[in-house]
Short mmCIF file of N, CA and C in Angstrom, two decimals:
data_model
loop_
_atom_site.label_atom_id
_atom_site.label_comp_id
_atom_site.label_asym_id
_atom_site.label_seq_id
_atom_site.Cartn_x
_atom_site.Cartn_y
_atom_site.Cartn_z
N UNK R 15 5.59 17.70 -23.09
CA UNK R 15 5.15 18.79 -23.93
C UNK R 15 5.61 20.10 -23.30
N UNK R 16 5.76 21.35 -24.01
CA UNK R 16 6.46 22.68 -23.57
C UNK R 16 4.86 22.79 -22.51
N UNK R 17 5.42 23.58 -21.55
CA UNK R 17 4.83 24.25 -21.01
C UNK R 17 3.69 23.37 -19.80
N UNK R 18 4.18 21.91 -19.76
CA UNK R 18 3.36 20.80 -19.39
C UNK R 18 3.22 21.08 -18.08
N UNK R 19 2.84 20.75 -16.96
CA UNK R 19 2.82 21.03 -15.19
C UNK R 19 3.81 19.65 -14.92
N UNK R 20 4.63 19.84 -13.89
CA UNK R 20 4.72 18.13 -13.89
C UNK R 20 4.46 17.89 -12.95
N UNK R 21 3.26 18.65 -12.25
CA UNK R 21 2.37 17.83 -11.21
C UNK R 21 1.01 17.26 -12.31
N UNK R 22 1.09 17.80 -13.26
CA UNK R 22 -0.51 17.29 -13.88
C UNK R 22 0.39 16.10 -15.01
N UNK R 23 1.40 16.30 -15.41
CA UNK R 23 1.93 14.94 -15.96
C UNK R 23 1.99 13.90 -14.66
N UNK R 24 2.39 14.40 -13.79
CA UNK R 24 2.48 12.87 -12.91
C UNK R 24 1.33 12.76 -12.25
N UNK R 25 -0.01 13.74 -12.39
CA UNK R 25 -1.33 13.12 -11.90
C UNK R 25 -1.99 11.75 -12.80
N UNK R 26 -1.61 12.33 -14.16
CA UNK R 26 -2.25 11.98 -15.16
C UNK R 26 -1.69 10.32 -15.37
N UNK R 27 -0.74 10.13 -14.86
CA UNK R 27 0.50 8.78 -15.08
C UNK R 27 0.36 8.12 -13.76
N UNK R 28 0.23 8.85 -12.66
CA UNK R 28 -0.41 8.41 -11.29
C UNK R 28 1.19 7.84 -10.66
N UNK R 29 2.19 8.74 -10.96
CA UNK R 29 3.64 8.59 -10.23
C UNK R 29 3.86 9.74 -9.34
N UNK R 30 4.64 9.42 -8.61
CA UNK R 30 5.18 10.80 -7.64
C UNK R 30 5.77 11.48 -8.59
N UNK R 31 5.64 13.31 -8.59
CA UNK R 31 6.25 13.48 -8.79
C UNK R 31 7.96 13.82 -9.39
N UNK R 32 8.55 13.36 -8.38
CA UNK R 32 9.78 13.26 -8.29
C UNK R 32 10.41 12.06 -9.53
N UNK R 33 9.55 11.24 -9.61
CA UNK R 33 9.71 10.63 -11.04
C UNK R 33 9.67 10.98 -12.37
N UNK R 34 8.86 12.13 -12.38
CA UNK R 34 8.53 12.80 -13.49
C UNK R 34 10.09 13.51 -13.96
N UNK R 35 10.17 14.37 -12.73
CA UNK R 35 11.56 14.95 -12.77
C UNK R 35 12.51 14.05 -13.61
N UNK R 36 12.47 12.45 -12.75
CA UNK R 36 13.72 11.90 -12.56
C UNK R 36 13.49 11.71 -14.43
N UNK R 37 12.49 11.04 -14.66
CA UNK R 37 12.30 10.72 -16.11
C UNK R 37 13.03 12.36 -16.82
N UNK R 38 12.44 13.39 -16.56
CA UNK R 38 12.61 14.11 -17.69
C UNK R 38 14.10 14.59 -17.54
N UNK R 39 15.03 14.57 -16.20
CA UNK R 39 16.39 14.22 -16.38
C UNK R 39 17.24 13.10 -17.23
N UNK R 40 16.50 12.08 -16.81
CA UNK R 40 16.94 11.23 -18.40
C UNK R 40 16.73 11.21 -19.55
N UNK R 41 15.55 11.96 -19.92
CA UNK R 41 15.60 12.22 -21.15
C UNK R 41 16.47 13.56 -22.05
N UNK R 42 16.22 14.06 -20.92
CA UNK R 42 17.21 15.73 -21.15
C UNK R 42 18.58 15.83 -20.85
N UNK R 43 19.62 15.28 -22.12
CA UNK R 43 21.15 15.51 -21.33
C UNK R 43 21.83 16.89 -22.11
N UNK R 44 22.10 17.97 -21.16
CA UNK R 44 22.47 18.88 -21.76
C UNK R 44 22.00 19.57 -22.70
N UNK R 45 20.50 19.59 -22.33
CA UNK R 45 19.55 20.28 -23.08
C UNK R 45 18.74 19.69 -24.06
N UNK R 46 19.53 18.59 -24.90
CA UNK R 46 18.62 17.90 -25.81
C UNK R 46 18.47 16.75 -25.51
N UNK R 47 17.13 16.38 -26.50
CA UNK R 47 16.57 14.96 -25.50
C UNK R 47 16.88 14.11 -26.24
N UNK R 48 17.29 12.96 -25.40
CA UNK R 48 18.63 12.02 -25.98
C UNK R 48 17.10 10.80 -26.79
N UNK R 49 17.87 9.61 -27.74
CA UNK R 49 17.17 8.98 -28.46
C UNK R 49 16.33 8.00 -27.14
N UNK R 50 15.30 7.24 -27.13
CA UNK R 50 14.31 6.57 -26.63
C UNK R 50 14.92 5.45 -26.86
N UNK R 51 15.23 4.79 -25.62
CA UNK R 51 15.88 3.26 -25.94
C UNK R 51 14.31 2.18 -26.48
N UNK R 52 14.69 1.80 -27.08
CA UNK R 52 13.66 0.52 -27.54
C UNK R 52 12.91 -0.24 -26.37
N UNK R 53 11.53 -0.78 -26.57
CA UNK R 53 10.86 -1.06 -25.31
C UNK R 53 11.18 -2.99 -25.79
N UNK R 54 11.49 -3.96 -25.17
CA UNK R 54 11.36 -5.26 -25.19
C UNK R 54 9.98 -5.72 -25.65
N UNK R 55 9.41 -6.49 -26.31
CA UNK R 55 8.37 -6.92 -27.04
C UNK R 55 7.48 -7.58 -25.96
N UNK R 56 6.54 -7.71 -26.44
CA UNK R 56 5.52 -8.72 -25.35
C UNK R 56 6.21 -10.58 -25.32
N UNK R 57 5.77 -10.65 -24.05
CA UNK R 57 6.64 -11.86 -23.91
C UNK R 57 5.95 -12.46 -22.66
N UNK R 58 5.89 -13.70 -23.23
CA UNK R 58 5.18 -14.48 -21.54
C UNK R 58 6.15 -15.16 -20.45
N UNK R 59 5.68 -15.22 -19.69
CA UNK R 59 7.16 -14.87 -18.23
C UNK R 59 6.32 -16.00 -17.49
N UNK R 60 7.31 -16.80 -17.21
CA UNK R 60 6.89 -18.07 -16.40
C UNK R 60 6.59 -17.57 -15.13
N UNK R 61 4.93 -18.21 -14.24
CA UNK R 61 4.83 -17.68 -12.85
C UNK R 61 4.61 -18.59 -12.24
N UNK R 62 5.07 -18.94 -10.65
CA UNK R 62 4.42 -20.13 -9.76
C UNK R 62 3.61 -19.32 -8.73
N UNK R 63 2.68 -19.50 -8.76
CA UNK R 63 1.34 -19.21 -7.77
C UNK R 63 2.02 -20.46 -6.67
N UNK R 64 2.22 -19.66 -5.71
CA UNK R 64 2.44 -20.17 -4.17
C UNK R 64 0.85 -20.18 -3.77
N UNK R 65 0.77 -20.82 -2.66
CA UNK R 65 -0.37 -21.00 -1.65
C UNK R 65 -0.59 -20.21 -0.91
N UNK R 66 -1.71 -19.88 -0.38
CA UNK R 66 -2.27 -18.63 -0.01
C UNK R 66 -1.47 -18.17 1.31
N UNK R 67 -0.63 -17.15 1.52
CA UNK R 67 -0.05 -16.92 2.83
C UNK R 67 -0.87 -17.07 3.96
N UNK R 68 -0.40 -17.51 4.95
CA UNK R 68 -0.94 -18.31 6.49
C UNK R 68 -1.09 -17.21 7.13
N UNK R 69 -2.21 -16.60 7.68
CA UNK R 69 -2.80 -15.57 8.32
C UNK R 69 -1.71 -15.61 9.95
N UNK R 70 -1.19 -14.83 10.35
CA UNK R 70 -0.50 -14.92 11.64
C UNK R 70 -0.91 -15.00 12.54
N UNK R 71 -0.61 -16.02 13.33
CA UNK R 71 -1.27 -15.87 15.08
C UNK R 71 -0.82 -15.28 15.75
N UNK R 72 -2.13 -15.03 16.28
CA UNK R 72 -1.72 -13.65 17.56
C UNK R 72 -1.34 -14.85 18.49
N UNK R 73 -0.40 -13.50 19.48
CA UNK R 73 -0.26 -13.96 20.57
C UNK R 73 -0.96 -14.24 21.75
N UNK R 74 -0.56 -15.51 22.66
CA UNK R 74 -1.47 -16.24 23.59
C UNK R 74 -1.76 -14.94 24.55
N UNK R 75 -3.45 -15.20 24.64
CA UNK R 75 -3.78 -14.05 25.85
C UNK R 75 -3.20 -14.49 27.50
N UNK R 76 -3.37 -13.48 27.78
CA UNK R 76 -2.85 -13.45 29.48
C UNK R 76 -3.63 -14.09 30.32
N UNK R 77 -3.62 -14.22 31.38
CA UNK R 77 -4.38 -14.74 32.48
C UNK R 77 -5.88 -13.24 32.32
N UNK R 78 -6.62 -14.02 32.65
CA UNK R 78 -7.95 -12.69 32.57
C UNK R 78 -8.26 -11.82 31.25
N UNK R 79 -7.16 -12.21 30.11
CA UNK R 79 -7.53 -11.04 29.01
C UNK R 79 -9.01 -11.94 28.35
N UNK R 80 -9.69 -11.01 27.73
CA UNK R 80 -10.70 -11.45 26.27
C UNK R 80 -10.62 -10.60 25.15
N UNK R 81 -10.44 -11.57 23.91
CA UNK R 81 -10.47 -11.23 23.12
C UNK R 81 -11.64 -11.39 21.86
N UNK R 82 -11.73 -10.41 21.35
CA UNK R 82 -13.10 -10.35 20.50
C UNK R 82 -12.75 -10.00 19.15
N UNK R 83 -13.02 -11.04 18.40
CA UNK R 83 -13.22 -11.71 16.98
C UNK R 83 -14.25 -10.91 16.06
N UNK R 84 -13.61 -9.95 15.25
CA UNK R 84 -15.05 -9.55 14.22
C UNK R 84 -15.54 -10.19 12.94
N UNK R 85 -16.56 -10.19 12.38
CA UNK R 85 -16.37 -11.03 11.25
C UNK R 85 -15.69 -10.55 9.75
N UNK R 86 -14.99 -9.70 10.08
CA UNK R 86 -13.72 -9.07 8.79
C UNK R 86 -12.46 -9.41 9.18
N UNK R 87 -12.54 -10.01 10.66
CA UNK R 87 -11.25 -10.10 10.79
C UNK R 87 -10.29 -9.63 12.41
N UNK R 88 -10.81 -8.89 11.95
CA UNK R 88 -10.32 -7.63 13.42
C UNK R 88 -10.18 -8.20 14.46
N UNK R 89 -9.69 -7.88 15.29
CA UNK R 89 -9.74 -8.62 16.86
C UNK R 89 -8.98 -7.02 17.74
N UNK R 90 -9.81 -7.75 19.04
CA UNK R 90 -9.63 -6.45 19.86
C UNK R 90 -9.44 -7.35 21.25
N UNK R 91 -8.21 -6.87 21.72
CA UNK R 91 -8.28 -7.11 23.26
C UNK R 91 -8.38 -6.61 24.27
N UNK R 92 -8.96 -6.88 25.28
CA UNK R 92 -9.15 -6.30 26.24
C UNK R 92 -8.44 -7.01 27.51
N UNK R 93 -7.93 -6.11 28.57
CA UNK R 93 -7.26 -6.80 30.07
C UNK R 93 -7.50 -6.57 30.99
N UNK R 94 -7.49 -7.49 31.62
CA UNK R 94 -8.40 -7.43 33.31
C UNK R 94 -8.03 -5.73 34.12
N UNK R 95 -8.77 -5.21 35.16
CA UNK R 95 -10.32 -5.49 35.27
C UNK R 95 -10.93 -5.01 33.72
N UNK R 96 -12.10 -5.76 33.27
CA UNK R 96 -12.97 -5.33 32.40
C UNK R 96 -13.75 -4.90 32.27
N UNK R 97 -14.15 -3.95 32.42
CA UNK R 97 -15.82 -2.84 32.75
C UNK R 97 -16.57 -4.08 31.65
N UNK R 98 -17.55 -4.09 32.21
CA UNK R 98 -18.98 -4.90 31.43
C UNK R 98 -19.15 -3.42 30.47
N UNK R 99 -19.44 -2.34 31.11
CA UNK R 99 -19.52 -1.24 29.66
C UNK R 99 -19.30 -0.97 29.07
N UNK R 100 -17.81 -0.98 28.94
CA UNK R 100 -16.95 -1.20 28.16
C UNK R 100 -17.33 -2.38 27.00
N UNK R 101 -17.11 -3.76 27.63
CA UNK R 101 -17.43 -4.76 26.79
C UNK R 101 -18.74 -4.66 25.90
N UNK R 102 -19.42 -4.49 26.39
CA UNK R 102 -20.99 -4.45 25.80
C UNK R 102 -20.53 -3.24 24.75
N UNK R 103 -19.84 -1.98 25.08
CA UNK R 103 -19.77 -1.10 23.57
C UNK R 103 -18.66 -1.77 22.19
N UNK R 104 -17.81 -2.92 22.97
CA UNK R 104 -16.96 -3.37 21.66
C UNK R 104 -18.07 -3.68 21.07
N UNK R 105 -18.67 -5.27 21.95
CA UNK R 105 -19.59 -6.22 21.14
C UNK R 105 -20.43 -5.41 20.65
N UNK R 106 -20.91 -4.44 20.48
CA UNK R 106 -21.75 -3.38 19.74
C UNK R 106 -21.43 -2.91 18.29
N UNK R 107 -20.36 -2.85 18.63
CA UNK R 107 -19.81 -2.16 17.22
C UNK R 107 -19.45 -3.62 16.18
N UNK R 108 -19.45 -4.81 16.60
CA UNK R 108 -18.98 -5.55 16.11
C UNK R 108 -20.24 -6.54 15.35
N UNK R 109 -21.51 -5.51 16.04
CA UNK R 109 -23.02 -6.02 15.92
C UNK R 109 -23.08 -5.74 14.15
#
């Protein structure tokens, strides 16, 4: 539309910017805006659902390391020497 922002067109569409541009360069050749190519119809598209990707293993700890397991996931290591105060504030946060 005249006078549009094309930061509030591409808020509103939720694209960068720079797309907005790029779009309204293709639509604009030499001032007038060229015809709208036709959109392809609805259509169902064959999918194979793979198996759930295999979470990665960490690598084997060192001689003296510990590592601490949260229940979201997280893991934190720690390497020798280990302050007990230290330790006691991970396992805290992990409380």
């Amino acid at each position: 539309m005249p006078g549009a922002s094309v930061l509030d067109v591409a808020r509103r569409h939720r694209v960068c910017t720079s797309l907005v541009y790029r779009w309204r360069r293709t639509l604009l050749r030499d001032g007038v805006a060229t015809e709208a190519l036709p959109l392809p119809g609805a259509a169902f598209v064959p999918v194979e659902v793979a198996g759930a990707p295999m979470a990665p293993q960490p690598e084997p700890l060192g001689p003296g390391m510990v590592e601490v397991a949260g229940p979201a996931g997280q893991r934190i290591r720690l390497a020798p020497p280990i302050d007990a105060r230290v330790l006691k504030t991970v396992l805290a946060g992990f409380a």
